[in-house]
Amino acid sequence: MDFNLDETQQEIKGLAAGVLAREAAPERLEAFEKSGAPYDEAAWTALGRAGLLGLVLPEDAGGAGLGPVELAVVLREVGLHVAPVPAYASLALAAVPIAAHGTADQRALLAPLTDAATVLTGAYREVGPAGEIAATARKDGDGYVLDGVKTFVPYAREAARILVPARVEGEGVGVFLVEPAAATITPQPSATSEPLSRVALNGVRVGPGALLGGTADGAAWDTLRRSAVAGAVAISSGVIEGALELTKEYTKTREQFDRALAQFQAVTMQVSDVYIAKRALDVAVWSGVWRLAEGADDAEELLTIASYNACDPVIKALYTCQHLHGGIGLDVTYPLHRYFAWGKHCGHLLGGAEDRLDALGALIAQEA
């Protein structure tokens, strides 16, 4: 199994790294955090101008028509630079399912995204286990009436549309494109600067053109769910790499008892533990998105393994990074706190370690 990126993917990685190294430099992040803005518009625009937002969009929307691996490359760089942009929400939670299942009119919503002229998002989570759908949609004339509550929806107020999965009586799970103004949106606490919201659907009526692809057979929901997990674990993979690089540099230069911290065996062993957690997640992420790109049956199992690693070993590794930094690891003037917050943020979106183990156990039981 070869986990090396091909030439095109390497070029995408280099381009994304270059753009974000400039647009998400530490001084830029500090200025953004003081601004109170929901996201860094300059960085978001720079990603659009570089063509990075259009990579996974269909060609008829002005995109390149690439797939899950290329999306993971971009989102991993977003995590590595902890860049405050709505890339995960717009691409993984919205653009991927719209591109795969949308009608011509629905796919037209993606065109402005290539230039960062819009924001889209998806309501992946509800109260309870990740992936469970309690929200309902009942037919009403030629449209539908939606009821239910979605949680941890990123950029709900800023989005042009929110993708809302709901159960349609007598059919299956459909995904509906809902305008934010039609729902009741309440801010929720977030570990990062990213705005999260509770989205209440109290009898929200939508027209027939709001149902993604015009069908409620569960296919669009499956795509959204898998893309949501793939995107979150890719970001987490970048986050732990960024935290590890900071920790390595700190332990090589910080001295105690006239010796660099990195020269102490106990420190070296703890840094090695962080590296192992990072590599375990990397392997699961790349194998998962590769199998997703291939349409393989085991893609969901691999992504679930990756999500468990993001929720447990990687979170523990981030604690280790903080511990090795001592007091400075908790100082908000030092960049490590951003990586810790982003890692916890991804863990919450994915549902937590126990939820991920339950999901993995259910998948294994299906195969037995």
Coordinates of C-alpha atoms in Angstrom, one line a residue:
M1 CA 0.0 0.0 0.0
D2 CA 1.5 3.3 -1.1
F3 CA 0.5 6.4 0.9
N4 CA 2.7 8.8 -1.0
L5 CA 0.8 11.6 -2.8
D6 CA 1.0 11.7 -6.5
E7 CA 2.4 14.6 -8.4
T8 CA -0.8 16.5 -8.6
Q9 CA -1.6 16.0 -5.0
Q10 CA 1.9 17.1 -4.0
E11 CA 1.4 20.3 -6.0
I12 CA -1.9 20.9 -4.3
K13 CA -0.2 20.4 -0.9
G14 CA 2.6 22.8 -1.7
L15 CA 0.2 25.4 -3.0
A16 CA -2.1 25.2 0.1
A17 CA 0.9 25.3 2.4
G18 CA 2.3 28.4 0.7
V19 CA -1.0 30.2 0.8
L20 CA -1.8 29.4 4.4
A21 CA 1.8 30.0 5.6
R22 CA 1.3 33.6 4.5
E23 CA -2.4 34.1 5.3
A24 CA -2.4 32.2 8.6
A25 CA 0.9 33.4 10.0
P26 CA 0.9 33.8 13.8
E27 CA 0.6 37.6 13.7
R28 CA -2.3 37.3 11.3
L29 CA -4.0 34.8 13.6
E30 CA -3.5 37.1 16.6
A31 CA -5.1 40.0 14.7
F32 CA -8.0 37.9 13.6
E33 CA -8.8 36.6 17.1
K34 CA -9.1 40.2 18.2
S35 CA -11.4 41.2 15.4
G36 CA -14.4 39.2 16.4
A37 CA -15.1 38.2 12.8
P38 CA -16.6 34.7 12.2
Y39 CA -13.7 33.8 9.7
D40 CA -10.7 35.4 8.1
E41 CA -12.1 36.8 4.8
A42 CA -8.7 37.6 3.4
A43 CA -7.4 34.0 3.9
W44 CA -10.7 32.6 2.6
T45 CA -10.4 34.8 -0.5
A46 CA -6.8 33.8 -1.0
L47 CA -7.7 30.1 -1.0
G48 CA -10.3 30.9 -3.7
R49 CA -8.0 32.9 -5.9
A50 CA -5.4 30.0 -5.7
G51 CA -8.1 27.6 -7.0
L52 CA -8.0 25.5 -3.9
L53 CA -11.7 25.8 -3.1
G54 CA -12.7 24.6 -6.6
L55 CA -10.7 21.4 -6.5
V56 CA -13.5 19.1 -5.5
L57 CA -16.3 21.1 -7.2
P58 CA -17.7 19.7 -10.4
E59 CA -16.4 21.0 -13.7
D60 CA -19.8 22.5 -14.6
A61 CA -19.5 24.7 -11.5
G62 CA -16.0 25.9 -12.5
G63 CA -14.2 23.3 -10.4
A64 CA -11.6 20.7 -11.1
G65 CA -13.8 17.7 -10.3
L66 CA -11.2 16.0 -8.0
G67 CA -12.0 13.8 -5.1
P68 CA -11.7 12.9 -1.4
V69 CA -7.9 12.5 -1.3
E70 CA -7.4 16.0 -2.8
L71 CA -9.9 17.4 -0.3
A72 CA -8.1 15.8 2.6
V73 CA -4.8 17.3 1.3
V74 CA -6.3 20.8 1.5
L75 CA -8.1 20.3 4.8
R76 CA -5.0 18.8 6.4
E77 CA -3.1 22.0 5.6
V78 CA -6.0 24.1 7.0
G79 CA -5.5 22.1 10.3
L80 CA -1.7 22.3 10.2
H81 CA -2.0 26.1 10.0
V82 CA -5.1 26.3 12.2
A83 CA -6.5 28.7 9.6
P84 CA -9.9 30.3 10.6
V85 CA -11.7 29.7 7.3
P86 CA -15.0 27.9 6.5
A87 CA -13.3 25.3 4.3
Y88 CA -14.5 22.2 6.2
A89 CA -18.1 23.5 6.4
S90 CA -18.3 24.7 2.8
L91 CA -16.5 21.8 1.2
A92 CA -16.8 18.6 3.3
L93 CA -20.3 19.3 4.7
A94 CA -21.9 20.9 1.7
A95 CA -20.0 21.0 -1.6
V96 CA -19.2 17.3 -1.7
P97 CA -22.8 16.0 -1.3
I98 CA -24.2 18.8 -3.6
A99 CA -21.7 17.9 -6.3
A100 CA -22.5 14.2 -6.0
H101 CA -26.3 14.3 -5.8
G102 CA -27.5 17.8 -6.6
T103 CA -29.8 18.8 -9.5
A104 CA -28.5 21.4 -12.0
D105 CA -30.1 24.2 -10.0
Q106 CA -28.7 22.9 -6.8
R107 CA -25.2 22.5 -8.2
A108 CA -25.4 26.1 -9.4
L109 CA -25.0 27.1 -5.7
L110 CA -21.4 25.9 -5.9
A111 CA -20.2 28.3 -8.6
P112 CA -19.6 31.2 -6.3
L113 CA -17.7 29.0 -3.9
T114 CA -14.8 28.7 -6.4
D115 CA -14.0 32.4 -5.8
A116 CA -14.8 32.3 -2.1
A117 CA -17.9 34.4 -2.8
T118 CA -20.1 32.3 -0.6
V119 CA -20.2 30.0 2.4
L120 CA -22.1 26.8 2.7
T121 CA -22.5 24.4 5.6
G122 CA -24.1 21.1 6.7
A123 CA -25.9 20.0 9.9
Y124 CA -24.0 16.7 10.5
R125 CA -24.8 16.4 14.3
E126 CA -27.8 16.1 16.4
V127 CA -28.2 15.5 20.1
G128 CA -27.1 11.8 20.7
P129 CA -24.7 9.5 18.8
A130 CA -23.0 10.9 15.7
G131 CA -24.8 9.9 12.6
E132 CA -28.2 9.4 14.2
I133 CA -31.1 11.3 12.5
A134 CA -34.2 12.2 14.5
A135 CA -35.2 15.3 12.5
T136 CA -38.3 14.6 10.3
A137 CA -39.7 15.9 7.0
R138 CA -43.3 15.4 6.1
K139 CA -44.8 16.1 2.8
D140 CA -47.0 19.2 2.5
G141 CA -48.4 19.8 -0.9
D142 CA -45.5 20.0 -3.3
G143 CA -43.0 20.7 -0.6
Y144 CA -42.0 19.5 2.9
V145 CA -42.2 20.6 6.5
L146 CA -39.1 20.1 8.6
D147 CA -39.0 19.6 12.4
G148 CA -36.0 18.8 14.6
V149 CA -32.9 20.2 16.1
K150 CA -29.3 20.2 14.8
T151 CA -26.3 20.9 16.9
F152 CA -22.7 22.1 16.4
V153 CA -23.5 23.5 12.9
P154 CA -20.5 25.6 11.8
Y155 CA -21.1 29.0 10.1
A156 CA -24.9 28.5 10.2
R157 CA -25.6 32.3 10.2
E158 CA -23.0 33.0 7.5
A159 CA -24.0 30.3 5.1
A160 CA -26.1 30.8 2.0
R161 CA -27.6 27.3 2.6
I162 CA -27.5 24.7 5.4
L163 CA -27.7 21.0 4.3
V164 CA -30.2 19.4 6.7
P165 CA -30.7 15.6 6.9
A166 CA -34.2 14.5 7.9
R167 CA -36.3 11.4 7.8
V168 CA -39.1 11.4 5.2
E169 CA -42.0 9.3 6.3
G170 CA -42.4 6.2 4.1
E171 CA -39.1 6.8 2.3
G172 CA -35.7 7.3 3.9
V173 CA -33.3 10.0 4.9
G174 CA -33.2 13.0 2.6
V175 CA -31.0 16.0 2.7
F176 CA -32.6 19.4 2.4
L177 CA -31.1 22.8 1.4
V178 CA -32.4 25.2 4.0
E179 CA -32.0 29.0 4.0
P180 CA -30.6 30.1 7.5
A181 CA -33.3 32.7 7.8
A182 CA -36.0 30.0 7.9
A183 CA -34.6 28.3 11.0
T184 CA -34.0 29.4 14.6
I185 CA -30.3 29.7 15.0
T186 CA -28.8 29.9 18.5
P187 CA -25.0 30.3 19.2
Q188 CA -23.3 27.3 20.9
P189 CA -20.0 27.3 22.8
S190 CA -16.9 26.5 20.6
A191 CA -13.4 25.6 21.6
T192 CA -12.1 27.7 18.7
S193 CA -13.0 31.0 17.0
E194 CA -15.2 29.0 14.6
P195 CA -18.9 29.9 15.2
L196 CA -21.1 26.9 16.1
S197 CA -24.9 27.0 16.3
R198 CA -27.9 25.1 17.4
V199 CA -30.4 25.1 14.5
A200 CA -34.0 24.5 15.4
L201 CA -36.4 23.5 12.6
N202 CA -39.9 24.3 14.0
G203 CA -42.2 23.6 11.1
V204 CA -39.8 25.0 8.5
R205 CA -41.4 24.7 5.1
V206 CA -39.3 24.2 2.0
G207 CA -40.2 23.7 -1.6
P208 CA -39.7 20.6 -3.7
G209 CA -36.4 22.0 -5.1
A210 CA -34.9 21.9 -1.6
L211 CA -34.6 18.1 -1.5
L212 CA -31.0 17.3 -2.6
G213 CA -31.2 15.3 -5.8
G214 CA -35.0 15.1 -5.5
T215 CA -34.8 11.7 -3.6
A216 CA -34.9 10.6 0.0
D217 CA -33.2 7.2 -0.4
G218 CA -30.4 8.0 2.1
A219 CA -27.6 8.2 -0.6
A220 CA -27.1 12.0 -0.1
W221 CA -27.0 11.5 3.7
D222 CA -24.4 8.7 3.3
T223 CA -22.2 11.0 1.2
L224 CA -22.6 13.9 3.7
R225 CA -21.9 11.7 6.7
R226 CA -18.7 10.1 5.2
S227 CA -17.4 13.4 3.9
A228 CA -18.0 15.0 7.3
V229 CA -15.9 12.4 9.0
A230 CA -13.2 12.4 6.3
G231 CA -12.9 16.1 6.5
A232 CA -12.7 16.3 10.3
V233 CA -10.0 13.6 10.6
A234 CA -8.0 15.2 7.9
I235 CA -8.0 18.5 9.8
S236 CA -7.1 16.6 13.0
S237 CA -4.2 15.0 11.2
G238 CA -2.8 18.5 10.3
V239 CA -3.5 19.7 13.9
I240 CA -1.4 17.0 15.6
E241 CA 1.4 17.5 13.1
G242 CA 1.5 21.2 13.9
A243 CA 1.5 20.6 17.6
L244 CA 4.2 18.0 17.3
E245 CA 6.4 20.4 15.3
L246 CA 6.0 23.1 17.9
T247 CA 6.8 20.6 20.7
K248 CA 9.9 19.3 18.9
E249 CA 11.3 22.8 18.4
Y250 CA 10.6 23.8 22.0
T251 CA 12.2 20.8 23.5
K252 CA 15.3 21.2 21.3
T253 CA 15.8 24.8 22.4
R254 CA 14.5 24.9 26.0
E255 CA 17.2 24.1 28.5
Q256 CA 17.0 22.7 32.1
F257 CA 20.1 21.9 34.1
D258 CA 22.2 23.2 31.3
R259 CA 20.8 20.6 28.9
A260 CA 18.2 20.8 26.1
L261 CA 14.9 19.1 27.1
A262 CA 15.2 16.9 24.1
Q263 CA 18.3 15.3 25.6
F264 CA 16.3 13.8 28.5
Q265 CA 15.1 10.2 27.8
A266 CA 11.7 10.8 29.4
V267 CA 11.1 13.7 27.1
T268 CA 12.2 11.8 24.1
M269 CA 9.9 8.9 24.9
Q270 CA 6.9 11.3 25.3
V271 CA 7.6 13.0 22.0
S272 CA 7.8 9.6 20.4
D273 CA 4.4 8.7 21.8
V274 CA 3.0 11.9 20.1
Y275 CA 4.6 10.9 16.9
I276 CA 3.1 7.4 17.1
A277 CA -0.4 8.9 17.6
K278 CA 0.1 11.2 14.7
R279 CA 1.3 8.4 12.4
A280 CA -1.5 6.1 13.4
L281 CA -4.0 8.8 12.5
D282 CA -2.2 9.6 9.2
V283 CA -2.4 6.0 8.1
A284 CA -6.1 5.7 8.9
V285 CA -6.9 9.0 7.2
W286 CA -5.1 8.3 4.0
S287 CA -6.3 4.8 3.7
G288 CA -9.9 5.9 4.5
V289 CA -10.0 8.8 1.9
W290 CA -8.3 6.6 -0.7
R291 CA -10.9 3.8 -0.2
L292 CA -13.6 6.5 -0.2
A293 CA -12.3 7.8 -3.6
E294 CA -12.4 4.2 -4.9
G295 CA -16.0 3.7 -3.7
A296 CA -14.9 0.7 -1.6
D297 CA -17.1 -1.0 0.9
D298 CA -14.6 -0.7 3.7
A299 CA -14.2 3.1 3.5
E300 CA -16.6 3.7 6.3
E301 CA -14.8 1.3 8.6
L302 CA -11.4 2.9 7.9
L303 CA -12.8 6.4 8.4
T304 CA -14.4 5.3 11.7
I305 CA -11.0 4.0 12.9
A306 CA -9.5 7.3 11.9
S307 CA -12.2 9.2 13.8
Y308 CA -11.5 7.1 17.0
N309 CA -7.8 8.0 16.7
A310 CA -8.7 11.7 16.3
C311 CA -11.0 11.5 19.4
D312 CA -8.7 9.6 21.8
P313 CA -5.0 9.0 21.0
V314 CA -4.5 12.3 19.3
I315 CA -6.3 14.2 22.1
K316 CA -4.1 12.5 24.7
A317 CA -1.1 13.4 22.5
L318 CA -2.1 17.0 22.5
Y319 CA -2.2 16.9 26.4
T320 CA 1.4 15.5 26.2
C321 CA 2.5 18.4 24.0
Q322 CA 1.1 20.8 26.5
H323 CA 2.8 19.0 29.4
L324 CA 6.2 19.1 27.6
H325 CA 5.8 22.8 27.2
G326 CA 5.2 23.4 30.9
G327 CA 3.3 26.6 31.7
I328 CA 3.9 28.2 28.3
G329 CA 1.7 25.5 26.8
L330 CA -1.3 27.2 28.4
D331 CA -0.3 30.7 27.5
V332 CA -2.6 32.2 24.9
T333 CA 0.3 34.3 23.5
Y334 CA 2.0 31.1 22.5
P335 CA 0.4 29.2 19.5
L336 CA 0.1 25.7 21.0
H337 CA -3.3 26.6 22.5
R338 CA -4.8 26.9 19.1
Y339 CA -3.8 23.3 18.2
F340 CA -5.2 21.9 21.4
A341 CA -8.5 23.8 20.9
W342 CA -8.8 22.6 17.3
G343 CA -8.1 19.0 18.3
K344 CA -10.8 19.1 20.9
H345 CA -13.1 20.8 18.5
C346 CA -12.7 18.0 15.9
G347 CA -13.2 15.4 18.6
H348 CA -16.5 17.0 19.6
L349 CA -17.7 17.2 16.0
L350 CA -16.9 13.5 15.5
G351 CA -18.9 12.5 18.6
G352 CA -16.1 11.5 21.1
A353 CA -14.1 8.3 21.6
E354 CA -16.8 6.1 23.1
D355 CA -19.3 7.0 20.3
R356 CA -16.6 6.1 17.7
L357 CA -15.9 2.8 19.3
D358 CA -19.6 2.0 19.4
A359 CA -19.8 2.9 15.7
L360 CA -16.8 0.7 14.9
G361 CA -18.3 -2.2 16.9
A362 CA -21.6 -1.9 14.9
L363 CA -19.8 -2.0 11.6
I364 CA -17.8 -5.1 12.6
A365 CA -21.0 -6.8 13.9
Q366 CA -22.6 -6.2 10.4
E367 CA -19.8 -8.0 8.8
A368 CA -20.0 -11.0 11.2

